[in-house]
Amino acid sequence: MKTNLRYGLKLFRQYKASFLLVLGLLIIETAVSLVLPKLIASDIAAMQTLASTTQLGLASVGLWALLIVFQGTLRYVSGVKLNTLGATLTADLNNRLYTHIQSLPMRFFHHTNKGDILALLTHDLGVVSFYITSVVTTLIPNLLIFVGCAVLMFAIEPWISLIIVSVIPFLFVISKLLGRKIHPLANAIANTQAQSLAVANENISTISLVKSFTREQVESKRYARTQADLKQLRIRQFGFQSLLSPLVQTLTAIAVIAILGISIFKLESEALALADMVALLLYGLIFIRPISAFAGLYGQTQHLRGAASRLSLVWEAETENYHSLQPGHTAVSLPTNEVRFENVSFSYQPDHPVLTNVNFTLKPGGAMLIVGDNGAGKSTMLNLLLQYYQPDEGRIMIGGQDSRVLGVHKVRQRIGYVPQDVVLQSGTVHNNIALGCEGATDVQVIDAANKAGLTTIIASLPLGLNTQVGEGGIRLSGGNANV
């Protein structure tokens, strides 16, 4: 929670000007809302003392209309600014989270479903952004309306003010009871949505496998089950959320009727002036706005807590030592590319060693063939060399330096890696050959293609180096993609 608060304050400082502008517009609009009933009541009182009210009445109505138009304009401008701030904030949060996720070690991705990651980017960040822009930003104006209406009504008629304020405890109890039901449902919806995204992502990524084994109907049913679960959870959530609004409206309607009844009674007994009665009714109607907002605040906060807790697990995950060196070490040059494993041991799980005391040296320009049974650790050695993982014991030397002090970026820049599974990015053949060498020229790409023996294959493609390979290389033949 402290981490979430610190990050929230950091965001506020970054977008302070936008937040303050929106807040200022909302406060001005709130002030107009509070002034207008008092002005109408004063004009009505003044007109009651005049023999002819035509001139004053027209001027008063014109002023009221101008204030209402001004208030509407403020509400429009603040709404546009608020939505713009929300869109900017959501985009910024998405970019930051995506960048952070890419900096996490491979162990994180091996233990986290893709659907959970996609749900963070699509659902949870939206919840946080909505709460910051639409709930927190409007909280202060709603508090001002609440306090202002209560004080002004108390000044006119204390008993009516007490009736209105007495509604708050009932609304708090109702919202808390409903919030206890909504919070676990919101978490369950987020988890089920993540499962649904994971199923869809898996099926689309392996669509050729699905089609080759005629599993279209089986996979459709599997996806439909997640959607059915999601539908039931949302129906239950909407049921509780839909209950809140009628209860709030009923309680506030009772309060307004009470105001009307007491006002009529006091008006007949001449204990209340007509102008004050009008002001009380107008303030009572305005008072409904913050009451409705406060009623949903508890449930929205619970929803936020669920999303923020899931995001915190990712934000607090330790990232790779990407650019920086380990403390106490300085940048060094690597005279050679010699690779040496010194007593390297590693296990993915405790008490299940994959590699034990591995030693070998690969000289620059040399070649080495690693042979072993499935699961013997051949790919694991490459994973350790690329620093996807760190050895439990021993060390890996590159150019005479411990790879751990060099930083991930420097190590991976010196390694050309062709995985056993074909991995191509969506884009052109040119883009995939130049992957990892940003800014590579056409001459460099053609030279690399020639050295790799790709000249004949590229010449056979419709657009040569500019041929689109499709996501995962789906537009290429299996043989061409493997090459």
Coordinates of C-alpha atoms in Angstrom, one line a residue:
M1 CA 0.0 0.0 0.0
K2 CA 2.9 2.4 0.8
T3 CA 4.4 1.6 -2.6
N4 CA 1.1 2.4 -4.3
L5 CA 0.8 5.7 -2.3
R6 CA 4.3 6.8 -3.2
Y7 CA 3.7 6.0 -6.9
G8 CA 0.4 7.9 -6.8
L9 CA 2.2 11.0 -5.4
K10 CA 4.9 10.6 -8.1
L11 CA 2.2 10.6 -10.8
F12 CA 0.5 13.6 -9.2
R13 CA 3.8 15.6 -9.3
Q14 CA 4.3 14.7 -12.9
Y15 CA 0.8 15.7 -14.0
K16 CA 0.4 18.4 -11.3
A17 CA -0.5 21.2 -13.7
S18 CA -3.2 19.1 -15.4
F19 CA -4.6 17.9 -12.1
L20 CA -4.7 21.4 -10.7
L21 CA -6.4 22.9 -13.8
V22 CA -9.1 20.2 -13.7
L23 CA -9.5 20.6 -10.0
G24 CA -9.7 24.4 -10.3
L25 CA -12.5 24.2 -13.0
L26 CA -14.4 21.7 -10.8
I27 CA -14.2 24.0 -7.8
I28 CA -15.4 27.0 -9.7
E29 CA -18.3 25.0 -11.1
T30 CA -19.0 23.8 -7.5
A31 CA -19.0 27.5 -6.3
V32 CA -21.5 28.4 -9.0
S33 CA -23.7 25.5 -7.9
L34 CA -23.7 26.7 -4.4
V35 CA -24.2 30.4 -5.2
L36 CA -27.1 29.9 -7.7
P37 CA -29.8 28.7 -5.2
K38 CA -28.9 31.5 -2.8
L39 CA -29.1 34.1 -5.6
I40 CA -32.5 32.8 -6.8
A41 CA -33.8 32.9 -3.2
S42 CA -32.5 36.5 -2.7
D43 CA -34.1 37.6 -6.0
I44 CA -37.4 36.0 -5.0
A45 CA -37.4 37.7 -1.7
A46 CA -36.6 41.1 -3.4
M47 CA -39.5 40.6 -5.9
Q48 CA -41.9 39.9 -3.0
T49 CA -41.4 43.5 -1.7
L50 CA -41.9 45.2 -5.1
A51 CA -45.2 46.3 -6.6
S52 CA -44.0 45.5 -10.1
T53 CA -41.6 42.7 -10.5
T54 CA -41.3 42.6 -14.3
Q55 CA -38.0 44.5 -14.7
L56 CA -36.3 42.8 -11.8
G57 CA -37.7 39.5 -12.8
L58 CA -36.4 39.6 -16.3
A59 CA -33.0 40.8 -15.1
S60 CA -32.9 38.0 -12.5
V61 CA -33.9 35.3 -14.9
G62 CA -31.3 36.5 -17.4
L63 CA -28.6 36.4 -14.7
W64 CA -29.7 32.9 -13.7
A65 CA -29.6 31.7 -17.3
L66 CA -26.1 33.2 -17.7
L67 CA -24.9 31.4 -14.6
I68 CA -26.4 28.1 -15.7
V69 CA -24.8 28.5 -19.2
F70 CA -21.5 29.4 -17.5
Q71 CA -21.8 26.3 -15.2
G72 CA -22.5 24.1 -18.2
T73 CA -19.5 25.4 -20.0
L74 CA -17.3 24.8 -17.0
R75 CA -18.6 21.3 -16.8
Y76 CA -18.0 20.6 -20.5
V77 CA -14.4 22.0 -20.3
S78 CA -13.6 20.2 -17.1
G79 CA -15.0 17.0 -18.6
V80 CA -12.9 17.3 -21.8
K81 CA -9.8 18.1 -19.7
L82 CA -10.5 15.2 -17.3
N83 CA -11.0 12.7 -20.1
T84 CA -7.8 13.9 -21.9
L85 CA -5.9 13.6 -18.6
G86 CA -7.3 10.1 -18.2
A87 CA -6.3 9.0 -21.7
T88 CA -2.8 10.5 -21.2
L89 CA -2.4 8.9 -17.9
T90 CA -3.5 5.5 -19.2
A91 CA -1.1 5.6 -22.1
D92 CA 1.8 6.7 -19.8
L93 CA 1.0 3.9 -17.3
N94 CA 0.7 1.4 -20.1
N95 CA 4.1 2.4 -21.6
R96 CA 5.8 2.3 -18.2
L97 CA 4.3 -1.0 -17.2
Y98 CA 5.2 -2.5 -20.6
T99 CA 8.8 -1.3 -20.4
H100 CA 9.0 -2.6 -16.8
I101 CA 7.6 -6.0 -17.8
Q102 CA 10.2 -6.3 -20.6
S103 CA 13.0 -5.7 -18.1
L104 CA 11.9 -8.6 -15.8
P105 CA 13.9 -11.8 -15.8
M106 CA 12.8 -14.9 -17.7
R107 CA 11.9 -16.7 -14.5
F108 CA 9.0 -14.2 -14.1
F109 CA 7.6 -15.2 -17.6
H110 CA 8.0 -18.9 -16.9
H111 CA 5.9 -18.6 -13.7
T112 CA 3.3 -16.1 -15.0
N113 CA 0.5 -16.7 -17.5
K114 CA 0.4 -14.5 -20.6
G115 CA -3.3 -13.8 -19.8
D116 CA -2.4 -12.4 -16.4
I117 CA 0.1 -10.0 -18.1
L118 CA -2.4 -8.9 -20.7
A119 CA -5.0 -8.4 -18.1
L120 CA -2.7 -6.0 -16.2
L121 CA -2.2 -4.0 -19.4
T122 CA -5.8 -3.9 -20.4
H123 CA -8.0 -4.2 -17.3
D124 CA -6.1 -3.3 -14.1
L125 CA -4.4 -0.2 -15.5
G126 CA -7.8 1.1 -16.7
V127 CA -9.2 0.7 -13.2
V128 CA -6.3 2.7 -11.6
S129 CA -6.5 5.4 -14.3
F130 CA -10.3 5.7 -13.9
Y131 CA -10.0 6.0 -10.1
I132 CA -7.3 8.6 -10.2
T133 CA -9.0 10.8 -12.8
S134 CA -12.7 10.3 -12.2
V135 CA -12.9 9.5 -8.4
V136 CA -10.0 11.2 -6.7
T137 CA -10.2 14.4 -8.8
T138 CA -13.9 14.8 -8.2
L139 CA -13.7 14.0 -4.5
I140 CA -12.8 17.5 -3.4
P141 CA -15.6 19.3 -5.3
N142 CA -18.1 16.7 -4.0
L143 CA -16.8 17.3 -0.5
L144 CA -17.2 21.1 -1.0
I145 CA -20.8 20.6 -2.3
F146 CA -21.6 18.4 0.7
V147 CA -20.2 20.7 3.3
G148 CA -21.4 23.9 1.5
C149 CA -25.0 22.6 1.1
A150 CA -25.1 21.3 4.7
V151 CA -23.9 24.7 6.1
L152 CA -26.1 26.8 4.0
M153 CA -29.2 24.7 4.7
F154 CA -28.3 24.7 8.4
A155 CA -28.2 28.5 8.3
I156 CA -31.7 28.6 6.8
E157 CA -33.3 25.7 8.7
P158 CA -31.2 23.6 11.1
W159 CA -33.7 20.7 11.3
I160 CA -33.7 20.2 7.6
S161 CA -29.9 20.2 7.5
L162 CA -29.9 17.5 10.2
I163 CA -32.4 15.3 8.2
I164 CA -30.1 15.5 5.1
V165 CA -26.9 14.7 7.0
S166 CA -28.6 11.8 8.8
V167 CA -28.8 10.0 5.4
I168 CA -25.0 9.6 5.3
P169 CA -24.6 6.9 7.9
F170 CA -27.2 4.7 6.2
L171 CA -25.5 5.2 2.8
F172 CA -22.1 4.3 4.3
V173 CA -23.5 1.1 5.8
I174 CA -25.2 0.1 2.6
S175 CA -22.1 0.8 0.4
K176 CA -19.9 -1.1 2.8
L177 CA -22.1 -4.1 2.8
L178 CA -22.4 -4.1 -0.9
G179 CA -18.7 -3.4 -1.3
R180 CA -17.9 -6.6 0.6
K181 CA -19.8 -8.5 -2.0
I182 CA -18.4 -6.6 -5.0
H183 CA -14.7 -6.7 -4.0
P184 CA -14.2 -10.6 -4.3
L185 CA -16.3 -10.6 -7.4
A186 CA -14.1 -7.9 -9.0
N187 CA -11.0 -10.0 -8.2
A188 CA -12.7 -13.1 -9.6
I189 CA -13.6 -11.3 -12.8
A190 CA -10.0 -10.0 -13.2
N191 CA -8.7 -13.6 -12.8
T192 CA -11.2 -15.2 -15.1
Q193 CA -10.6 -12.5 -17.7
A194 CA -6.9 -13.3 -17.5
Q195 CA -7.7 -17.0 -18.1
S196 CA -9.8 -16.1 -21.1
L197 CA -7.1 -14.0 -22.6
A198 CA -4.6 -16.7 -22.0
V199 CA -6.7 -19.3 -23.8
A200 CA -7.3 -16.9 -26.8
N201 CA -3.6 -16.0 -26.9
E202 CA -2.5 -19.7 -26.8
N203 CA -5.0 -20.8 -29.5
I204 CA -4.2 -17.9 -31.9
S205 CA -0.4 -18.4 -31.4
T206 CA -0.8 -22.1 -32.3
I207 CA -3.6 -21.8 -34.8
S208 CA -1.8 -24.2 -37.3
L209 CA -1.7 -26.9 -34.6
V210 CA -5.4 -26.3 -33.7
K211 CA -6.4 -26.7 -37.3
S212 CA -4.1 -29.6 -38.1
F213 CA -5.7 -31.7 -35.3
T214 CA -9.2 -30.3 -36.1
R215 CA -9.6 -28.9 -32.6
E216 CA -11.5 -25.8 -33.6
Q217 CA -14.7 -26.9 -31.9
V218 CA -12.9 -28.2 -28.8
E219 CA -11.0 -24.9 -28.4
S220 CA -14.1 -22.9 -29.0
K221 CA -15.9 -24.7 -26.2
R222 CA -12.9 -24.2 -23.9
Y223 CA -13.0 -20.5 -24.6
A224 CA -16.8 -20.4 -24.3
R225 CA -16.5 -22.0 -20.8
T226 CA -14.3 -19.1 -19.6
Q227 CA -16.7 -16.6 -21.2
A228 CA -19.7 -18.3 -19.4
D229 CA -17.9 -18.1 -16.1
L230 CA -17.1 -14.4 -16.8
K231 CA -20.7 -13.7 -17.7
Q232 CA -22.0 -15.2 -14.5
L233 CA -19.5 -13.3 -12.4
R234 CA -20.4 -10.0 -14.1
I235 CA -24.2 -10.6 -13.8
R236 CA -23.7 -11.1 -10.0
Q237 CA -21.5 -8.0 -9.9
F238 CA -24.0 -5.9 -11.9
G239 CA -26.7 -7.1 -9.6
F240 CA -25.0 -5.7 -6.5
Q241 CA -24.0 -2.5 -8.3
S242 CA -27.5 -2.0 -9.7
L243 CA -28.9 -2.3 -6.1
L244 CA -26.8 0.6 -4.9
S245 CA -28.3 3.3 -7.2
P246 CA -32.0 2.6 -6.3
L247 CA -31.2 2.6 -2.6
V248 CA -29.4 5.9 -2.9
Q249 CA -32.2 7.4 -4.9
T250 CA -34.8 6.1 -2.5
L251 CA -33.0 7.5 0.6
T252 CA -32.3 10.9 -1.0
A253 CA -35.9 11.1 -2.4
I254 CA -37.2 10.5 1.2
A255 CA -34.9 13.3 2.4
V256 CA -36.1 15.7 -0.3
I257 CA -39.8 14.8 0.5
A258 CA -39.0 15.5 4.2
I259 CA -37.5 18.8 3.2
L260 CA -40.6 19.6 1.2
G261 CA -43.0 18.6 4.0
I262 CA -41.3 20.5 6.7
S263 CA -41.0 23.6 4.4
I264 CA -44.7 23.6 3.6
F265 CA -45.6 23.2 7.2
K266 CA -43.3 26.1 8.3
L267 CA -44.4 28.2 5.3
E268 CA -48.1 27.9 6.4
S269 CA -47.1 28.9 9.9
E270 CA -45.1 31.7 8.5
A271 CA -41.9 30.3 10.2
L272 CA -40.3 30.0 6.8
A273 CA -40.2 32.5 3.9
L274 CA -41.0 31.4 0.4
A275 CA -37.5 32.4 -0.8
D276 CA -35.9 30.2 1.9
M277 CA -38.2 27.3 0.9
V278 CA -37.0 27.5 -2.7
A279 CA -33.4 27.7 -1.6
L280 CA -33.8 24.6 0.6
L281 CA -35.4 22.6 -2.2
L282 CA -32.6 23.6 -4.6
Y283 CA -29.9 22.8 -2.2
G284 CA -31.6 19.5 -1.4
L285 CA -31.5 18.6 -5.1
I286 CA -27.8 19.6 -5.4
F287 CA -27.0 17.6 -2.3
I288 CA -27.9 14.4 -4.2
R289 CA -24.8 14.7 -6.4
P290 CA -22.2 14.2 -3.7
I291 CA -24.4 11.6 -1.9
S292 CA -24.5 9.4 -5.0
A293 CA -20.7 9.8 -5.5
F294 CA -19.9 8.9 -1.8
A295 CA -22.2 5.9 -2.0
G296 CA -20.1 4.3 -4.8
L297 CA -16.8 5.4 -3.3
Y298 CA -16.3 2.4 -1.1
G299 CA -16.9 -0.2 -3.8
Q300 CA -14.7 1.7 -6.3
T301 CA -11.9 1.8 -3.6
Q302 CA -12.2 -1.9 -3.1
H303 CA -12.0 -2.4 -6.9
L304 CA -8.9 -0.3 -7.0
R305 CA -7.3 -2.2 -4.1
G306 CA -7.6 -5.4 -6.1
A307 CA -6.1 -4.0 -9.3
A308 CA -3.4 -2.1 -7.4
S309 CA -2.4 -5.3 -5.5
R310 CA -1.9 -7.2 -8.7
L311 CA 0.0 -4.4 -10.3
S312 CA 2.2 -4.1 -7.2
L313 CA 3.4 -7.7 -7.6
V314 CA 4.8 -6.8 -11.0
W315 CA 6.1 -3.3 -10.1
E316 CA 8.0 -4.7 -7.1
A317 CA 9.5 -7.7 -9.0
E318 CA 13.2 -7.4 -9.4
T319 CA 14.4 -6.4 -12.9
E320 CA 17.4 -7.6 -14.7
N321 CA 20.8 -5.9 -14.3
Y322 CA 20.3 -4.5 -17.8
H323 CA 22.6 -1.6 -18.3
S324 CA 24.3 -1.0 -15.0
L325 CA 27.2 -2.9 -13.6
Q326 CA 27.2 -4.5 -10.2
P327 CA 28.3 -2.2 -7.3
G328 CA 32.0 -2.0 -6.9
H329 CA 32.8 -2.7 -10.5
T330 CA 33.8 -0.4 -13.3
A331 CA 33.3 -0.6 -17.0
V332 CA 35.9 -2.9 -18.8
S333 CA 36.8 -3.7 -22.3
L334 CA 36.7 -7.3 -23.5
P335 CA 39.9 -8.1 -25.5
T336 CA 38.5 -11.5 -26.6
N337 CA 35.2 -13.3 -26.8
E338 CA 36.4 -16.4 -25.0
V339 CA 33.7 -18.2 -23.1
R340 CA 34.5 -20.2 -20.1
F341 CA 32.2 -22.1 -17.6
E342 CA 33.9 -22.6 -14.2
N343 CA 32.2 -25.2 -11.9
V344 CA 28.8 -24.0 -13.0
S345 CA 25.8 -25.6 -11.2
F346 CA 22.2 -24.7 -11.6
S347 CA 18.7 -25.9 -10.8
Y348 CA 15.2 -24.5 -11.7
Q349 CA 13.8 -26.0 -8.5
P350 CA 15.5 -26.7 -5.2
D351 CA 16.9 -30.3 -4.9
H352 CA 16.5 -30.9 -8.6
P353 CA 19.9 -30.0 -10.2
V354 CA 20.0 -29.6 -13.9
L355 CA 23.7 -28.8 -14.2
T356 CA 26.4 -29.8 -11.7
N357 CA 30.0 -28.6 -11.8
V358 CA 30.1 -27.9 -15.6
N359 CA 33.5 -26.8 -16.9
F360 CA 34.5 -26.0 -20.5
T361 CA 36.3 -23.3 -22.5
L362 CA 35.2 -22.1 -26.0
K363 CA 38.0 -20.2 -27.7
P364 CA 37.3 -17.3 -30.2
G365 CA 36.7 -18.7 -33.6
G366 CA 36.2 -22.2 -32.3
A367 CA 33.2 -24.5 -32.4
M368 CA 31.6 -26.8 -29.9
L369 CA 28.9 -29.5 -30.2
I370 CA 27.0 -30.2 -27.0
V371 CA 25.3 -33.6 -27.0
G372 CA 23.0 -34.9 -24.3
D373 CA 19.6 -36.5 -23.6
N374 CA 16.4 -34.4 -23.5
G375 CA 16.4 -32.4 -20.3
A376 CA 20.1 -32.9 -19.8
G377 CA 20.7 -29.1 -19.7
K378 CA 21.8 -28.2 -23.2
S379 CA 19.4 -25.3 -23.6
T380 CA 19.9 -24.4 -19.9
M381 CA 23.6 -23.7 -20.6
L382 CA 22.6 -21.2 -23.4
N383 CA 20.1 -19.6 -21.0
L384 CA 22.8 -19.1 -18.4
L385 CA 25.2 -17.7 -21.0
L386 CA 22.5 -15.2 -22.1
Q387 CA 21.9 -14.4 -18.4
Y388 CA 18.2 -15.5 -18.5
Y389 CA 19.2 -17.1 -15.2
Q390 CA 22.2 -16.9 -12.9
P391 CA 24.2 -19.9 -11.8
D392 CA 23.6 -21.3 -8.3
E393 CA 27.3 -21.9 -8.0
G394 CA 30.4 -21.2 -10.1
R395 CA 30.7 -18.5 -12.7
I396 CA 30.6 -17.8 -16.5
M397 CA 33.6 -15.9 -17.9
I398 CA 33.4 -13.8 -21.1
G399 CA 36.6 -12.3 -22.3
G400 CA 38.2 -13.0 -19.0
Q401 CA 35.5 -11.2 -17.1
D402 CA 32.7 -12.5 -14.9
S403 CA 29.6 -12.1 -17.0
R404 CA 27.6 -11.0 -13.9
V405 CA 29.6 -7.7 -13.6
L406 CA 29.3 -6.8 -17.2
G407 CA 25.6 -6.2 -17.3
V408 CA 23.0 -8.0 -19.3
H409 CA 23.0 -5.5 -22.2
K410 CA 26.7 -5.8 -22.9
V411 CA 26.7 -9.6 -22.7
R412 CA 23.8 -10.1 -25.0
Q413 CA 25.1 -7.6 -27.5
R414 CA 28.1 -9.9 -28.1
I415 CA 26.0 -13.1 -28.6
G416 CA 24.3 -14.2 -31.8
Y417 CA 21.6 -16.6 -30.8
V418 CA 19.5 -18.9 -33.0
P419 CA 16.9 -20.7 -30.8
Q420 CA 15.7 -24.2 -31.6
D421 CA 12.1 -22.9 -31.9
V422 CA 11.5 -20.6 -34.8
V423 CA 10.9 -17.1 -33.5
L424 CA 10.2 -14.3 -36.1
Q425 CA 8.7 -10.9 -35.4
S426 CA 5.9 -9.4 -37.4
G427 CA 7.5 -7.2 -40.1
T428 CA 9.8 -7.6 -43.1
V429 CA 12.6 -10.0 -43.8
H430 CA 14.9 -7.0 -43.6
N431 CA 13.7 -6.2 -40.1
N432 CA 14.2 -9.7 -38.8
I433 CA 17.8 -10.0 -40.2
A434 CA 18.6 -6.6 -38.7
L435 CA 17.1 -7.6 -35.3
G436 CA 19.4 -6.4 -32.5
C437 CA 21.3 -4.1 -34.8
E438 CA 19.2 -1.0 -34.8
G439 CA 20.1 1.3 -37.7
A440 CA 21.7 -1.4 -39.9
T441 CA 22.0 -0.3 -43.5
D442 CA 20.7 -2.3 -46.5
V443 CA 24.3 -3.1 -47.4
Q444 CA 25.0 -4.6 -44.0
V445 CA 21.7 -6.6 -44.1
I446 CA 22.5 -8.0 -47.6
D447 CA 26.0 -8.9 -46.4
A448 CA 24.6 -10.7 -43.4
A449 CA 22.1 -12.5 -45.6
N450 CA 24.8 -13.6 -48.0
K451 CA 27.0 -15.0 -45.2
A452 CA 24.0 -16.9 -43.8
G453 CA 23.3 -18.4 -47.2
L454 CA 19.9 -16.7 -47.6
T455 CA 20.5 -15.1 -51.0
T456 CA 18.6 -17.7 -53.1
I457 CA 15.6 -17.8 -50.6
I458 CA 15.3 -14.0 -50.4
A459 CA 15.4 -13.8 -54.2
S460 CA 12.5 -16.2 -54.4
L461 CA 10.3 -14.1 -52.2
P462 CA 7.8 -11.7 -53.8
L463 CA 9.3 -8.5 -52.5
G464 CA 12.7 -9.8 -51.5
L465 CA 14.0 -8.2 -48.2
N466 CA 10.7 -6.2 -48.0
T467 CA 8.5 -9.3 -47.9
Q468 CA 6.2 -9.3 -44.9
V469 CA 6.8 -12.4 -42.8
G470 CA 3.6 -12.1 -40.7
E471 CA 3.3 -12.7 -37.0
G472 CA 5.6 -15.5 -36.0
G473 CA 6.6 -16.0 -39.7
I474 CA 3.2 -17.4 -40.6
R475 CA 3.5 -16.0 -44.2
L476 CA 6.7 -18.0 -44.9
S477 CA 7.0 -21.6 -45.6
G478 CA 8.2 -23.8 -42.8
G479 CA 11.6 -24.4 -44.4
N480 CA 12.1 -20.7 -45.2
A481 CA 11.2 -19.7 -41.7
N482 CA 13.6 -22.2 -40.1
V483 CA 16.4 -21.1 -42.3

